[in-house]
Short mmCIF file of C-alpha atoms in Angstrom, two decimals:
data_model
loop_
_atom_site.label_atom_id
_atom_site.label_comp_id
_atom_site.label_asym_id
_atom_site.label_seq_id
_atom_site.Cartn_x
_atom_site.Cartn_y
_atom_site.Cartn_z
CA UNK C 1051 -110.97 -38.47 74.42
CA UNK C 1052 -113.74 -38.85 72.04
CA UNK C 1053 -114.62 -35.38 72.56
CA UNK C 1054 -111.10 -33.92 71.78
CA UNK C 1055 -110.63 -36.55 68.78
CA UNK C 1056 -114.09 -35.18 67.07
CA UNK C 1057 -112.63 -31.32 67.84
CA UNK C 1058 -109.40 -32.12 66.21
CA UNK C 1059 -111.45 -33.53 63.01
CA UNK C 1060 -113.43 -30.61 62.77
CA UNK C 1061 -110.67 -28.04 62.62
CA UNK C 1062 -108.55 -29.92 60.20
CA UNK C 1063 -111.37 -29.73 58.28
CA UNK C 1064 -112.18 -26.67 58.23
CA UNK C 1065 -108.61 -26.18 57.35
CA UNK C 1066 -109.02 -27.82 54.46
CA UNK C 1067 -112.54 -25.92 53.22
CA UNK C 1068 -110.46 -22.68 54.32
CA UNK C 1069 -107.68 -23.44 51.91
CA UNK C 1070 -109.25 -25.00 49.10
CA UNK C 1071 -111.54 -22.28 48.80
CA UNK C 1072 -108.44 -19.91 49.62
CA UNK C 1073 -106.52 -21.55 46.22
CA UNK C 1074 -109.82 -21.93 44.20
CA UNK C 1075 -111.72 -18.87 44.52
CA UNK C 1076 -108.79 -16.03 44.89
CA UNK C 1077 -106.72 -15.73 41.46
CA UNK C 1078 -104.04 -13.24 42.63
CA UNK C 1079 -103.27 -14.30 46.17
CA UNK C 1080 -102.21 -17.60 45.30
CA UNK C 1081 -99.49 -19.21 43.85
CA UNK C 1082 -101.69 -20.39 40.67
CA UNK C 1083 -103.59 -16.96 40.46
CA UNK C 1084 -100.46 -14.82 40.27
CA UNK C 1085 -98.75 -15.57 36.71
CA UNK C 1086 -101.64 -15.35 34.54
CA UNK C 1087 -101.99 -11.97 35.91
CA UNK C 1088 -98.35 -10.72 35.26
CA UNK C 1089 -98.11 -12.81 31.66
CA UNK C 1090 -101.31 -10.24 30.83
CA UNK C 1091 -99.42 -7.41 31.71
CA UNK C 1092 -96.52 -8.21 30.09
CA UNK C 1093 -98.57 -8.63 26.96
CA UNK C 1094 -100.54 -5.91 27.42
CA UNK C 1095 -97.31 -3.55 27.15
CA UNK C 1096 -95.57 -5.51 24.38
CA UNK C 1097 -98.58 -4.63 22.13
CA UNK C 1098 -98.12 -0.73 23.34
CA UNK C 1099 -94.57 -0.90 22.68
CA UNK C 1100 -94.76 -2.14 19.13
CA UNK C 1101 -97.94 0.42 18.62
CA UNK C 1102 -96.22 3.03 19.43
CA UNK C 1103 -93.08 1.92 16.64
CA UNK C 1104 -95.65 1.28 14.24
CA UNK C 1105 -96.42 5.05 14.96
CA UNK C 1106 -93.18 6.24 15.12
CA UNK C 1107 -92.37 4.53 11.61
CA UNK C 1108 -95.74 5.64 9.96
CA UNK C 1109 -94.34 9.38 10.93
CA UNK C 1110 -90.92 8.85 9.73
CA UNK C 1111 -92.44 7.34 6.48
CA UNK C 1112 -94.97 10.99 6.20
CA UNK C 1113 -91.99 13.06 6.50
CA UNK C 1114 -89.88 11.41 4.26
CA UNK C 1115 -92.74 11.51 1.61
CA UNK C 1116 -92.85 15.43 2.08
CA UNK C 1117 -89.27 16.20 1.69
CA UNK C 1118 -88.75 14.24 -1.10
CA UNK C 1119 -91.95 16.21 -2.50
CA UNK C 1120 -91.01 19.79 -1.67
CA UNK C 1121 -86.71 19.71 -1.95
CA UNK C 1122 -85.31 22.69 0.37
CA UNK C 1123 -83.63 25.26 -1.99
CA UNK C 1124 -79.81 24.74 -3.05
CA UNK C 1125 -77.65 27.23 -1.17
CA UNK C 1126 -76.09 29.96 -3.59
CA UNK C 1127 -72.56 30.01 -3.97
CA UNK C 1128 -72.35 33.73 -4.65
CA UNK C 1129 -70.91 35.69 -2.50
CA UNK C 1130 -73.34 38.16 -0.27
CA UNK C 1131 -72.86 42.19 -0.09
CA UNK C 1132 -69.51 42.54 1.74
CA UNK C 1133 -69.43 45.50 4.34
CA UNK C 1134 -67.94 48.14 4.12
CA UNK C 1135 -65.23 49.62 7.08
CA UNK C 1136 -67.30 52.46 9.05
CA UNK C 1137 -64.31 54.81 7.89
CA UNK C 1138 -65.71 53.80 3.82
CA UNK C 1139 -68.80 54.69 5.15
CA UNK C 1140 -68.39 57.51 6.47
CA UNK C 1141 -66.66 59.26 3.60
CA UNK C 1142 -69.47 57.90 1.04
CA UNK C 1143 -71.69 59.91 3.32
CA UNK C 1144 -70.04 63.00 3.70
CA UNK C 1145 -70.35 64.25 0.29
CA UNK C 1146 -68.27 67.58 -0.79
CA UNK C 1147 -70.25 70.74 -0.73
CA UNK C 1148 -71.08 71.91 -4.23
CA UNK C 1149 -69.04 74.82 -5.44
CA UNK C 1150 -71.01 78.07 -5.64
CA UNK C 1151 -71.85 78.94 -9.12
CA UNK C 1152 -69.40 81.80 -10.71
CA UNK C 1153 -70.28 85.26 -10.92
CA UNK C 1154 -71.66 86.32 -14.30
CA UNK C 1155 -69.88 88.24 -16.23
CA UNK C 1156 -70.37 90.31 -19.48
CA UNK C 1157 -70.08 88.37 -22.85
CA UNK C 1158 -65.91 88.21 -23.88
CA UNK C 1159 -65.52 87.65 -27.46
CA UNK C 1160 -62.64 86.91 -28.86
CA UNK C 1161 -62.33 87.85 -32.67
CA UNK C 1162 -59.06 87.49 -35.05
CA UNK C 1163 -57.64 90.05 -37.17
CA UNK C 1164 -60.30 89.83 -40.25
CA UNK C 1165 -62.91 89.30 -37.75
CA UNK C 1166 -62.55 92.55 -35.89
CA UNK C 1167 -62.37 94.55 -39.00
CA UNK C 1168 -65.50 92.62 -40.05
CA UNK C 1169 -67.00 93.65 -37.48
CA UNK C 1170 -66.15 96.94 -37.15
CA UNK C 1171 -67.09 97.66 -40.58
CA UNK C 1172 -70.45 96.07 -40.65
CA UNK C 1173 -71.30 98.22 -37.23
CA UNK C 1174 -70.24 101.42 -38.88
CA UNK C 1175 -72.21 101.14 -42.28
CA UNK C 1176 -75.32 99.88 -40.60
CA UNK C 1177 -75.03 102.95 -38.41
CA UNK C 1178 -74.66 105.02 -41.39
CA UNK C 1179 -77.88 103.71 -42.60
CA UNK C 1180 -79.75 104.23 -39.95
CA UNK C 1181 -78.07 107.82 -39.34
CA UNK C 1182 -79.27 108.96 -43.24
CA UNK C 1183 -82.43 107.74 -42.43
CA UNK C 1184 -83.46 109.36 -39.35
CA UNK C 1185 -81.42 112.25 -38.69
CA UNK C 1186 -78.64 112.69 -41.91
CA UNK C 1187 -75.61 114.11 -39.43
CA UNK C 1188 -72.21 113.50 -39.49
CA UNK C 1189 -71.99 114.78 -36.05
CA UNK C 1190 -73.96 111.81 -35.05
CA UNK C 1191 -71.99 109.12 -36.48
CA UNK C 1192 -68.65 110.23 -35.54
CA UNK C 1193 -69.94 110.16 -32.09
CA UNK C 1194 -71.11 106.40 -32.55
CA UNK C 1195 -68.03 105.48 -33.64
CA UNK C 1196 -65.81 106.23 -30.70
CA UNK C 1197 -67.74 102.84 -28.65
CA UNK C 1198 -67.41 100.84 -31.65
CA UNK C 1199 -63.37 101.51 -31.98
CA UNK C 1200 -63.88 100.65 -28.27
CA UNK C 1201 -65.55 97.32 -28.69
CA UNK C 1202 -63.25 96.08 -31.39
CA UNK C 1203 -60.08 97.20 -29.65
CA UNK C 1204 -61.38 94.73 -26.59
CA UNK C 1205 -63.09 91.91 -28.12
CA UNK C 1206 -60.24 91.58 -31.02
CA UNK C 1207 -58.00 88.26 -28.84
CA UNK C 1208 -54.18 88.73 -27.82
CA UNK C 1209 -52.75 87.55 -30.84
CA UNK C 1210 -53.87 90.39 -33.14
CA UNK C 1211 -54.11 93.27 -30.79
CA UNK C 1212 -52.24 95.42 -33.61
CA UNK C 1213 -54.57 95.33 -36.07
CA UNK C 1214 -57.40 97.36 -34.31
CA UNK C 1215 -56.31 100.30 -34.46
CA UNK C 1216 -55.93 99.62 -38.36
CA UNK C 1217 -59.19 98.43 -39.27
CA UNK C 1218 -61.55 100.89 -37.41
CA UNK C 1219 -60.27 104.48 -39.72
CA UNK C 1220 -61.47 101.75 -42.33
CA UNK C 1221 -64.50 100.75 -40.77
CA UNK C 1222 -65.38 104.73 -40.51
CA UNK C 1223 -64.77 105.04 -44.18
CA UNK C 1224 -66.52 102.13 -45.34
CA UNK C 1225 -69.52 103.90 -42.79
CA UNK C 1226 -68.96 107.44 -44.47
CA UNK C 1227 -70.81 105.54 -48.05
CA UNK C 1228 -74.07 105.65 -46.77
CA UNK C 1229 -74.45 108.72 -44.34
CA UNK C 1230 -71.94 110.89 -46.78
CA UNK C 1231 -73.39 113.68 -49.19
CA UNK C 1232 -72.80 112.62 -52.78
CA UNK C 1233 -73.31 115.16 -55.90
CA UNK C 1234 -74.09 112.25 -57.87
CA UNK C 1235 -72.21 109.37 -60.21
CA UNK C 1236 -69.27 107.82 -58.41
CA UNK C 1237 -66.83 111.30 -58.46
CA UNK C 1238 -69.37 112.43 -56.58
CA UNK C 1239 -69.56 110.26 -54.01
CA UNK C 1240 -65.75 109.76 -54.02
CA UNK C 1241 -65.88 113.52 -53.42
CA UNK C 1242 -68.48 113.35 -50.64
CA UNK C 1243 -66.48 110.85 -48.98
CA UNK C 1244 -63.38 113.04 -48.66
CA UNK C 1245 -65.12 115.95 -47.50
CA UNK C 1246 -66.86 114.03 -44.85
CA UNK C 1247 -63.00 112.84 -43.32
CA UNK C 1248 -61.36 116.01 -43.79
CA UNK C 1249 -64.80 117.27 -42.07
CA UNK C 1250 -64.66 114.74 -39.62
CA UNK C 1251 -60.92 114.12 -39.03
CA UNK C 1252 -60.90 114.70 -35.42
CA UNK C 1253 -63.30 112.20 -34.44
CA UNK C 1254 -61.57 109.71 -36.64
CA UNK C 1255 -57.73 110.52 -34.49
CA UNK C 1256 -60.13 110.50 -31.41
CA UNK C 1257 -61.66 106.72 -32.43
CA UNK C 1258 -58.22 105.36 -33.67
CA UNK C 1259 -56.37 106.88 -30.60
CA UNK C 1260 -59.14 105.04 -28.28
CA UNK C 1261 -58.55 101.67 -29.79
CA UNK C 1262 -54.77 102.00 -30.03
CA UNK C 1263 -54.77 103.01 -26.17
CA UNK C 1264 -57.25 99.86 -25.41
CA UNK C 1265 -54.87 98.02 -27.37
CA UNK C 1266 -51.15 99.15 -25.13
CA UNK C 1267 -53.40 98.41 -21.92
CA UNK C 1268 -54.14 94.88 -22.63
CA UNK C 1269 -50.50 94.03 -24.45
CA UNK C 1270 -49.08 95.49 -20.97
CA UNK C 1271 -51.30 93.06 -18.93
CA UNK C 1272 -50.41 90.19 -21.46
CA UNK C 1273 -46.26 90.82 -20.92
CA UNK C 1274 -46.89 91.29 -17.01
CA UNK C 1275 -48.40 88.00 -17.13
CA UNK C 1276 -46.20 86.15 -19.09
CA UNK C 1277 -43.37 87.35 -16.77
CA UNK C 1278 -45.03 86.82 -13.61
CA UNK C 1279 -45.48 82.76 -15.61
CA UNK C 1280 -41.95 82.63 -15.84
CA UNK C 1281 -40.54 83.83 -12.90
CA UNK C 1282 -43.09 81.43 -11.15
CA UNK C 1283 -41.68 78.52 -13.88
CA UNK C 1284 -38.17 79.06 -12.76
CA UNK C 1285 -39.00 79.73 -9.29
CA UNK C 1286 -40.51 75.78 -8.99
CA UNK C 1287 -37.63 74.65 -10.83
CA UNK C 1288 -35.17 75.62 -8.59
#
């Protein structure tokens, strides 16, 4: 009995070394060692959380502080190229050909009444001139004078067609003063003068009769013309 009694005291002490040393000594295992261990924790991420929103405002605070330095650009309120339909498009792109550049043609004068005589005249005495100079024939300048009746018959415009063949026997007499033989004084020029057409009478009908048949051919055309205008005028009116 005293045996077993001394066996039971020894194991309920060593029960009670076991778990005062068990509650003493271990912090997490028992019930007095657990909370102080979760309270750090839970301390421990408070302080992360509100680190991290102290962050989060510093950042918010930086980029407010740079916007508000550097303002975005206002929009513009005009209105952008439009674009244009591909059929637009295409016609600005296909350009006309250019037109090929009309023939050239010989110059076409057109001279009035007084003009053509003008002209005519001034021709024939400066060829009369230069006729006395170098060669002194009559022969000569009545041949010269045939493309200068010519000339004025077709340069001189539609309106005074009938005064070509007036002007050029003038011309060739107003020519006839410097290329004519004169005896001397005025009479004898006069008389030098007359010889010369009576001389020379055939190439002045031959010059006249050129100019006068220049002049039918192009009053022809100009009739023809005005009738083919007005049978074309009446034609679109009916």
């Amino acid at each position: 009995m005293e045996r077993g009694e001394s066996r039971t005291r020894r194991g309920e002490g060593r029960f009670l070394k076991e778990g005062g040393s068990n509650g003493s000594g271990r912090g997490g295992s028992g019930p007095s060692g657990e909370w102080p261990a979760r309270t750090s924790r839970a301390g421990a991420d408070d302080d992360a959380k509100a680190a991290r929103a102290a962050r989060a405002a510093r950042l918010a605070k930086a980029r407010a502080s740079r916007d508000a330095a550097s303002p975005r650009p206002a929009r513009s309120t005009r209105p952008g190229p439009q674009r244009r339909p591909r059929s637009e498009q295409a016609a600005a792109v296909r350009r006309p050909a250019p037109e090929p550049a009309p023939p050239r043609r010989f110059p076409d004068p057109r001279l009035t009444g007084l003009g053509s005589g003008l002209f005519c005249g001034a021709v024939m005495l400066v060829l009369g001139y230069l006729d006395s100079l170098m060669f002194g024939s009559l022969t000569l300048y009545s041949v010269l004078f045939l493309p200068v009746c010519a000339l004025t018959a077709l340069w001189v415009r539609e309106g005074d067609l009938l005064t070509a063949p007036v002007v050029v026997p003038i011309a060739f007499a107003v020519g006839l003063l410097a290329v004519a033989e004169s005896g001397g004084g005025f009479s004898g020029r006069l008389m030098g003068i007359v010889s010369a057409l009576a001389t020379e009478a055939g190439w002045l009908y031959g010059g006249t009769l050129i100019a006068g048949l220049v002049v039918l051919v192009r009053r022809v055309r100009l009739i023809a013309r005005r009738v083919a205008a007005r049978r074309r005028a009446s034609a679109g009116g009916a």
